Tab-separated table of C-alpha atoms in Angstrom:
chain	number	residue	atom	x	y	z
A	191	UNK	CA	93.250	-1.767	-17.091
A	192	UNK	CA	91.870	-2.998	-20.516
A	193	UNK	CA	92.542	-6.619	-19.383
A	194	UNK	CA	90.672	-5.849	-15.981
A	195	UNK	CA	87.620	-4.502	-17.849
A	196	UNK	CA	87.363	-7.705	-20.213
A	197	UNK	CA	87.671	-9.824	-17.147
A	198	UNK	CA	84.985	-7.996	-15.263
A	199	UNK	CA	82.545	-8.207	-18.447
A	200	UNK	CA	83.193	-11.959	-18.570
A	201	UNK	CA	82.473	-12.511	-15.048
A	202	UNK	CA	79.123	-10.479	-15.470
A	203	UNK	CA	78.215	-12.694	-18.409
A	204	UNK	CA	79.117	-15.936	-16.843
A	205	UNK	CA	77.103	-14.895	-13.620
A	206	UNK	CA	73.980	-14.227	-15.665
A	207	UNK	CA	74.453	-17.305	-17.696
A	208	UNK	CA	74.698	-19.460	-14.537
A	209	UNK	CA	71.762	-17.946	-12.963
A	210	UNK	CA	69.679	-19.119	-16.033
A	211	UNK	CA	71.229	-22.566	-15.864
A	212	UNK	CA	70.285	-22.827	-12.257
A	213	UNK	CA	66.753	-22.114	-13.111
A	214	UNK	CA	66.613	-24.868	-15.556
A	215	UNK	CA	68.338	-27.199	-13.186
A	216	UNK	CA	65.797	-26.941	-10.437
A	217	UNK	CA	63.047	-28.857	-12.737
A	218	UNK	CA	65.628	-31.712	-13.363
A	219	UNK	CA	64.454	-34.946	-11.426
A	220	UNK	CA	67.535	-36.723	-10.003
A	221	UNK	CA	67.666	-40.488	-9.689
A	222	UNK	CA	68.014	-41.381	-5.899
A	223	UNK	CA	70.115	-43.961	-4.320
A	224	UNK	CA	69.697	-44.740	-0.710
A	225	UNK	CA	72.449	-45.852	1.560
A	226	UNK	CA	72.257	-46.506	5.350
A	227	UNK	CA	75.112	-46.151	7.880
A	228	UNK	CA	74.745	-48.517	10.786
A	229	UNK	CA	77.562	-49.720	13.257
A	230	UNK	CA	79.885	-47.544	11.103
A	231	UNK	CA	79.240	-49.474	8.056
A	232	UNK	CA	77.747	-48.138	4.748
A	233	UNK	CA	75.011	-50.444	3.303
A	234	UNK	CA	75.312	-51.054	0.423
A	235	UNK	CA	78.929	-50.254	0.395
A	236	UNK	CA	79.113	-50.472	-3.409
A	237	UNK	CA	76.660	-48.358	-5.379
A	238	UNK	CA	76.605	-48.560	-9.183
A	239	UNK	CA	75.284	-45.322	-10.695
A	240	UNK	CA	74.741	-44.308	-14.459
A	241	UNK	CA	77.628	-42.542	-16.271
A	242	UNK	CA	77.497	-38.924	-17.153
A	243	UNK	CA	74.372	-38.371	-15.051
A	244	UNK	CA	73.866	-36.382	-11.980
A	245	UNK	CA	72.390	-38.446	-9.036
A	246	UNK	CA	71.188	-37.869	-5.485
A	247	UNK	CA	72.727	-39.977	-2.769
A	248	UNK	CA	70.779	-40.160	0.442
A	249	UNK	CA	72.721	-41.409	3.466
A	250	UNK	CA	70.862	-42.223	6.606
A	251	UNK	CA	72.903	-42.370	9.705
A	252	UNK	CA	71.454	-45.022	11.982
A	253	UNK	CA	74.373	-44.609	14.538
A	254	UNK	CA	74.439	-42.423	17.693
A	255	UNK	CA	77.363	-40.616	16.513
A	256	UNK	CA	78.028	-38.157	13.648
A	257	UNK	CA	79.950	-39.231	10.568
A	258	UNK	CA	81.546	-37.354	7.794
A	259	UNK	CA	81.330	-38.578	4.173
A	260	UNK	CA	84.453	-37.812	2.559
A	261	UNK	CA	85.817	-38.603	-0.882
A	262	UNK	CA	88.664	-36.894	-2.825
A	263	UNK	CA	87.784	-38.788	-5.814
A	264	UNK	CA	84.239	-37.494	-5.761
A	265	UNK	CA	85.309	-33.959	-4.491
A	266	UNK	CA	82.540	-34.121	-1.653
A	267	UNK	CA	82.549	-33.690	2.064
A	268	UNK	CA	79.410	-33.813	4.198
A	269	UNK	CA	78.527	-34.217	7.787
A	270	UNK	CA	75.770	-36.592	8.720
A	271	UNK	CA	74.404	-36.066	12.130
A	272	UNK	CA	73.215	-39.148	14.286
A	273	UNK	CA	69.808	-40.389	13.313
A	274	UNK	CA	69.614	-37.835	10.550
A	275	UNK	CA	69.946	-38.086	6.687
A	276	UNK	CA	72.219	-36.261	4.463
A	277	UNK	CA	71.863	-35.606	0.711
A	278	UNK	CA	74.949	-35.638	-1.461
A	279	UNK	CA	74.760	-34.726	-5.318
A	280	UNK	CA	77.143	-36.662	-7.354
A	281	UNK	CA	78.257	-36.442	-10.919
A	282	UNK	CA	77.971	-36.291	-13.870
A	283	UNK	CA	81.051	-38.679	-14.020
A	284	UNK	CA	82.822	-40.755	-16.525
A	285	UNK	CA	82.862	-44.590	-16.061
A	286	UNK	CA	85.260	-45.619	-13.108
A	287	UNK	CA	85.449	-46.487	-9.520
A	288	UNK	CA	85.301	-43.635	-6.739
A	289	UNK	CA	86.108	-44.417	-3.272
A	290	UNK	CA	84.511	-42.894	-0.284
A	291	UNK	CA	84.958	-43.200	3.581
A	292	UNK	CA	83.732	-41.899	6.850
A	293	UNK	CA	86.206	-39.384	8.451
A	294	UNK	CA	85.352	-40.609	12.010
A	295	UNK	CA	85.644	-44.155	11.292
A	296	UNK	CA	87.805	-44.721	8.241
A	297	UNK	CA	88.666	-48.191	8.887
A	298	UNK	CA	84.978	-49.580	8.675
A	299	UNK	CA	82.995	-46.882	7.152
A	300	UNK	CA	84.183	-46.998	3.532
A	301	UNK	CA	82.650	-47.802	0.163
A	302	UNK	CA	82.822	-47.362	-3.644
A	303	UNK	CA	80.671	-45.548	-6.219
A	304	UNK	CA	81.090	-47.503	-9.386
A	305	UNK	CA	80.083	-45.300	-12.379
A	306	UNK	CA	78.904	-47.743	-15.181
A	307	UNK	CA	76.772	-47.887	-18.225
A	308	UNK	CA	74.738	-50.707	-16.588
A	309	UNK	CA	73.620	-49.022	-13.302
A	310	UNK	CA	71.381	-50.498	-10.642
A	311	UNK	CA	68.498	-47.993	-11.169
A	312	UNK	CA	66.081	-50.089	-8.931
A	313	UNK	CA	68.103	-51.580	-6.362
A	314	UNK	CA	67.818	-49.455	-3.521
A	315	UNK	CA	67.877	-49.934	0.133
A	316	UNK	CA	64.520	-49.203	1.758
A	317	UNK	CA	65.093	-47.033	4.817
A	318	UNK	CA	63.730	-48.669	7.979
A	319	UNK	CA	62.450	-45.375	9.312
A	320	UNK	CA	62.261	-41.825	7.745
A	321	UNK	CA	65.067	-39.514	9.180
A	322	UNK	CA	64.880	-35.747	9.319
A	323	UNK	CA	67.541	-34.138	7.149
A	324	UNK	CA	70.368	-33.229	9.172
A	325	UNK	CA	73.605	-33.248	7.047
A	326	UNK	CA	75.277	-30.229	5.857
B	232	UNK	CA	67.233	-18.687	-4.234
B	233	UNK	CA	66.967	-18.304	-7.963
B	234	UNK	CA	65.805	-14.742	-7.527
B	235	UNK	CA	68.468	-13.887	-5.303
B	236	UNK	CA	71.029	-15.096	-7.813
B	237	UNK	CA	69.372	-13.181	-10.509
B	238	UNK	CA	69.647	-10.076	-8.446
B	239	UNK	CA	73.186	-10.506	-7.596
B	240	UNK	CA	74.137	-10.984	-11.199
B	241	UNK	CA	72.321	-7.805	-12.105
B	242	UNK	CA	73.811	-5.854	-8.977
B	243	UNK	CA	77.097	-6.898	-10.260
B	244	UNK	CA	76.707	-5.494	-13.760
B	245	UNK	CA	75.411	-2.288	-12.173
B	246	UNK	CA	78.269	-1.938	-9.877
B	247	UNK	CA	80.810	-2.523	-12.714
B	248	UNK	CA	79.220	0.246	-14.718
B	249	UNK	CA	78.795	2.853	-11.830
B	250	UNK	CA	81.883	2.780	-9.728
B	251	UNK	CA	85.396	3.963	-9.867
B	252	UNK	CA	88.150	2.045	-8.501
B	253	UNK	CA	90.974	2.527	-5.943
B	254	UNK	CA	94.568	1.356	-5.686
B	255	UNK	CA	95.557	-1.740	-3.610
B	256	UNK	CA	97.199	-5.182	-3.924
B	257	UNK	CA	94.333	-7.698	-4.349
B	258	UNK	CA	96.467	-10.966	-3.875
B	259	UNK	CA	95.407	-12.736	-0.834
B	260	UNK	CA	93.415	-16.120	-1.070
B	261	UNK	CA	90.741	-17.506	-3.255
B	262	UNK	CA	87.879	-18.562	-1.315
B	263	UNK	CA	85.671	-21.504	-1.854
B	264	UNK	CA	81.855	-21.437	-1.262
B	265	UNK	CA	81.749	-24.359	1.141
B	266	UNK	CA	81.384	-24.604	4.887
B	267	UNK	CA	81.105	-27.704	7.046
B	268	UNK	CA	79.258	-27.792	10.331
B	269	UNK	CA	81.197	-28.467	13.627
B	270	UNK	CA	84.198	-27.141	11.868
B	271	UNK	CA	86.965	-25.122	13.850
B	272	UNK	CA	90.166	-23.747	12.449
B	273	UNK	CA	93.290	-21.724	13.041
B	274	UNK	CA	94.935	-20.070	9.987
B	275	UNK	CA	98.194	-18.326	9.319
B	276	UNK	CA	98.679	-16.428	6.142
B	277	UNK	CA	101.861	-14.516	4.861
B	278	UNK	CA	102.209	-12.113	1.905
B	279	UNK	CA	105.468	-10.837	0.656
B	280	UNK	CA	105.288	-8.257	-2.067
B	281	UNK	CA	108.516	-7.117	-3.631
B	282	UNK	CA	108.972	-4.346	-6.244
B	283	UNK	CA	112.023	-2.522	-7.275
B	284	UNK	CA	111.530	0.122	-4.463
B	285	UNK	CA	109.646	-1.771	-1.770
B	286	UNK	CA	109.628	-5.019	0.271
B	287	UNK	CA	106.401	-5.194	2.102
B	288	UNK	CA	105.491	-8.133	4.398
B	289	UNK	CA	102.120	-8.960	5.909
B	290	UNK	CA	100.842	-11.840	8.213
B	291	UNK	CA	97.374	-12.860	9.225
B	292	UNK	CA	96.464	-14.948	12.125
B	293	UNK	CA	92.956	-16.188	12.428
B	294	UNK	CA	90.463	-18.326	14.329
B	295	UNK	CA	87.367	-19.479	12.792
B	296	UNK	CA	84.356	-21.792	13.321
B	297	UNK	CA	81.074	-22.606	11.936
B	298	UNK	CA	78.165	-21.036	13.705
B	299	UNK	CA	75.357	-22.697	11.491
B	300	UNK	CA	75.487	-25.760	9.193
B	301	UNK	CA	76.183	-23.298	6.325
B	302	UNK	CA	77.995	-20.476	7.861
B	303	UNK	CA	81.366	-19.932	9.141
B	304	UNK	CA	82.741	-16.810	11.239
B	305	UNK	CA	86.513	-16.063	11.239
B	306	UNK	CA	88.362	-13.575	13.327
B	307	UNK	CA	91.659	-12.109	11.994
B	308	UNK	CA	94.571	-10.223	13.630
B	309	UNK	CA	96.615	-8.611	10.656
B	310	UNK	CA	100.403	-7.725	11.219
B	311	UNK	CA	102.626	-5.832	8.707
B	312	UNK	CA	106.151	-4.585	8.549
B	313	UNK	CA	106.239	-0.802	8.670
B	314	UNK	CA	108.575	1.506	6.815
B	315	UNK	CA	111.212	1.216	9.755
B	316	UNK	CA	111.243	-2.506	9.310
B	317	UNK	CA	109.363	-3.096	12.592
B	318	UNK	CA	106.579	-5.869	12.562
B	319	UNK	CA	103.428	-4.868	14.467
B	320	UNK	CA	99.656	-5.183	14.585
B	321	UNK	CA	98.058	-3.346	11.670
B	322	UNK	CA	94.391	-4.286	11.600
B	323	UNK	CA	91.528	-6.458	12.917
B	324	UNK	CA	88.903	-8.198	10.752
B	325	UNK	CA	85.733	-10.303	11.080
B	326	UNK	CA	84.763	-12.316	8.127
B	327	UNK	CA	81.531	-14.536	7.616
B	328	UNK	CA	81.306	-17.022	4.740
B	329	UNK	CA	77.913	-18.325	3.904
B	330	UNK	CA	77.315	-21.434	1.777
B	331	UNK	CA	74.225	-20.530	-0.564
B	332	UNK	CA	73.903	-23.779	-2.501
B	333	UNK	CA	74.514	-27.507	-1.675
B	334	UNK	CA	77.726	-28.881	-3.443
B	335	UNK	CA	76.967	-30.446	-6.789
B	336	UNK	CA	73.148	-29.677	-6.778
B	337	UNK	CA	73.237	-27.034	-9.557
B	338	UNK	CA	75.542	-26.375	-12.494
B	339	UNK	CA	77.778	-24.456	-10.206
B	340	UNK	CA	78.083	-23.911	-6.365
B	341	UNK	CA	77.578	-20.454	-4.809
B	342	UNK	CA	78.311	-18.636	-1.330
B	343	UNK	CA	78.800	-15.252	-0.128
B	344	UNK	CA	81.393	-13.482	1.982
B	345	UNK	CA	81.026	-10.542	4.052
B	346	UNK	CA	83.881	-8.857	5.992
B	347	UNK	CA	84.575	-5.896	8.345
B	348	UNK	CA	88.121	-4.555	8.962
B	349	UNK	CA	89.406	-1.814	11.185
B	350	UNK	CA	92.939	-0.443	11.027
B	351	UNK	CA	94.979	-0.488	14.335
B	352	UNK	CA	94.818	2.896	16.007
B	353	UNK	CA	93.384	4.665	13.056
B	354	UNK	CA	89.973	5.755	11.919
B	355	UNK	CA	89.988	3.595	8.912
B	356	UNK	CA	87.309	1.040	8.149
B	357	UNK	CA	86.591	-1.230	5.366
B	358	UNK	CA	83.514	-3.527	4.607
B	359	UNK	CA	83.469	-6.172	1.914
B	360	UNK	CA	80.771	-8.093	0.426
B	361	UNK	CA	81.503	-10.686	-2.213
B	362	UNK	CA	80.036	-13.611	-4.281
B	363	UNK	CA	81.959	-16.987	-4.265
B	364	UNK	CA	81.703	-19.286	-7.311
B	365	UNK	CA	82.866	-22.736	-7.870
B	366	UNK	CA	82.371	-25.070	-10.937
B	367	UNK	CA	83.644	-28.595	-10.939
B	368	UNK	CA	84.894	-29.359	-14.379
B	369	UNK	CA	86.093	-33.102	-14.429
B	370	UNK	CA	89.062	-33.341	-12.251
B	371	UNK	CA	89.489	-29.578	-12.096
B	372	UNK	CA	87.712	-26.740	-10.297
B	373	UNK	CA	87.266	-23.127	-11.294
B	374	UNK	CA	86.741	-20.844	-8.322
B	375	UNK	CA	85.910	-17.060	-8.742
B	376	UNK	CA	85.472	-14.557	-6.187
B	377	UNK	CA	83.993	-11.001	-6.836
B	378	UNK	CA	84.206	-8.457	-4.040
B	379	UNK	CA	82.652	-5.145	-3.461
B	380	UNK	CA	84.535	-3.086	-0.932
B	381	UNK	CA	83.757	0.274	0.856
B	382	UNK	CA	86.536	2.102	2.736
B	383	UNK	CA	85.792	5.144	4.945
B	384	UNK	CA	87.231	6.988	7.962
B	385	UNK	CA	89.092	10.113	8.919
B	386	UNK	CA	92.369	8.293	8.067
B	387	UNK	CA	91.348	7.218	4.594
B	388	UNK	CA	89.762	8.334	1.503
B	389	UNK	CA	86.268	7.205	1.297
B	390	UNK	CA	85.922	4.976	-1.953
B	391	UNK	CA	84.442	1.703	-3.408
B	392	UNK	CA	86.627	-0.739	-4.915
B	393	UNK	CA	86.087	-3.851	-6.659
B	394	UNK	CA	88.369	-7.036	-6.667
B	395	UNK	CA	88.334	-10.285	-8.494
B	396	UNK	CA	90.185	-13.367	-7.896
B	397	UNK	CA	90.249	-16.708	-9.833
B	398	UNK	CA	91.690	-19.914	-9.494
B	399	UNK	CA	91.739	-23.050	-11.815
B	400	UNK	CA	92.818	-26.012	-9.767
B	401	UNK	CA	93.783	-29.508	-10.881
B	402	UNK	CA	92.787	-32.149	-8.108
B	403	UNK	CA	95.624	-34.278	-8.806
B	404	UNK	CA	96.336	-35.715	-5.306
B	405	UNK	CA	94.940	-34.622	-1.966
B	406	UNK	CA	98.288	-33.429	-0.853
B	407	UNK	CA	99.328	-31.692	-4.024
B	408	UNK	CA	96.916	-29.806	-6.351
B	409	UNK	CA	98.614	-27.366	-8.798
B	410	UNK	CA	96.577	-24.277	-9.932
B	411	UNK	CA	96.758	-21.019	-11.773
B	412	UNK	CA	95.479	-17.899	-10.074
B	413	UNK	CA	94.551	-14.620	-11.463
B	414	UNK	CA	93.854	-11.454	-9.269
B	415	UNK	CA	92.584	-8.287	-10.659
B	416	UNK	CA	91.697	-4.762	-9.067
B	417	UNK	CA	92.132	-1.196	-10.265
B	418	UNK	CA	95.850	-0.588	-11.175
B	419	UNK	CA	96.758	-4.216	-10.694
B	420	UNK	CA	96.354	-7.401	-12.596
B	421	UNK	CA	98.512	-10.448	-11.489
B	422	UNK	CA	98.706	-13.978	-12.525
B	423	UNK	CA	100.866	-16.942	-11.500
B	424	UNK	CA	101.149	-20.540	-10.353
B	425	UNK	CA	99.960	-21.813	-7.095
B	426	UNK	CA	100.124	-25.040	-5.276
B	427	UNK	CA	97.914	-26.426	-2.508
B	428	UNK	CA	97.031	-29.616	-0.621
B	429	UNK	CA	95.393	-31.130	2.170
B	430	UNK	CA	96.725	-33.835	4.666
B	431	UNK	CA	93.785	-35.462	6.742
B	432	UNK	CA	94.249	-36.779	10.271
B	433	UNK	CA	91.974	-38.514	12.597
B	434	UNK	CA	88.238	-37.229	12.649
B	435	UNK	CA	87.793	-33.700	11.224
B	436	UNK	CA	91.456	-32.867	11.833
B	437	UNK	CA	93.091	-31.836	8.642
B	438	UNK	CA	95.811	-29.520	7.598
B	439	UNK	CA	95.438	-27.388	4.407
B	440	UNK	CA	98.298	-25.565	2.704
B	441	UNK	CA	98.744	-23.017	-0.220
B	442	UNK	CA	101.593	-21.408	-1.940
B	443	UNK	CA	101.410	-19.001	-4.679
B	444	UNK	CA	103.764	-16.949	-6.859
B	445	UNK	CA	101.931	-13.984	-8.562
B	446	UNK	CA	103.483	-11.580	-10.808
B	447	UNK	CA	101.952	-8.113	-11.599
B	448	UNK	CA	101.203	-7.719	-15.250
B	449	UNK	CA	100.581	-3.936	-15.648
B	450	UNK	CA	103.549	-2.407	-14.379
B	451	UNK	CA	107.029	-2.065	-16.058
B	452	UNK	CA	109.162	-2.758	-12.985
B	453	UNK	CA	109.445	-5.900	-10.767
B	454	UNK	CA	106.226	-6.803	-9.008
B	455	UNK	CA	106.402	-10.142	-7.369
B	456	UNK	CA	104.021	-11.498	-4.705
B	457	UNK	CA	104.651	-14.767	-2.608
B	458	UNK	CA	101.675	-15.867	-0.765
B	459	UNK	CA	101.437	-18.664	1.901
B	460	UNK	CA	98.445	-19.911	3.827
B	461	UNK	CA	98.440	-22.855	6.311
B	462	UNK	CA	95.122	-23.754	7.923
B	463	UNK	CA	94.518	-26.394	10.646
B	464	UNK	CA	90.911	-27.770	10.947
B	465	UNK	CA	89.804	-29.463	13.949
């Protein structure tokens, strides 16, 4: 009973603390990296991002079929509908290579996130046209 | 969203200080706050609870599918072994999981769960609402569920319960991820190891499995629970 009470109190404190953190996080501007998926290929397929920093990966699906971004390394799964874009938040991560692939076309749709101290901050693929958000 | 989370946190504190608890085994499954669109699944869960005097067995069969990009509905049929050793249907349940925040966007990921359950051939109802939390810490993930449960009907004592479930998981390999789980409710605190994994097939098809051995800490006699869950997504 005592253990239960302590546990509940701790959960309460954690939940309040997290609400505060969440409110601060809303103001943080994320570095954006843009990737296109066309003919079931990610372009660029290698994305260099900074270590220990949260980034925003925006994927535009130019194909007429849906794709599911999947990565056990990154602990992310996200459906990207045809002609839509999806936003995936990655990091903060230590330096290393993190593989990802498209679940519907795993042989062609694959890539690597390289977390490095020398990221390509300005090397972004400019989208050919703006897609509406459609991932989830 | 921010205001909603503040409200939930405050609500949580209020409930803790106001309500009394009820008996019951809280070991089941630790939920994650994530939903994928176009997802359909069938699920089987088994719970074997052994004490010095009893040997209870319960099974759940479920079908679920996402109805929105961030919401999934699951229907359950619950079966239990009765005192005569016969296994039969004991309850029906509908459950909704709602993903509140985008994975990785904030310091932690949040979701909610709503559930209505009715016992078979009895005027016994249960409604549950809960907060689902997950925090990624390197290659590990901490998941916490906090549930508020209201039971009512002519065949059950009207009461409010609270339950907590926590899981700390090491994402070692997709197919094998060890974890430690903690379950807490009135008159029960249990802890034990759990193992889970996922095997992906073509497209969205994947098989998830979970196995846990939970030991009750608050009794002097034997109190062991084995839980198994197998889920096929397609």
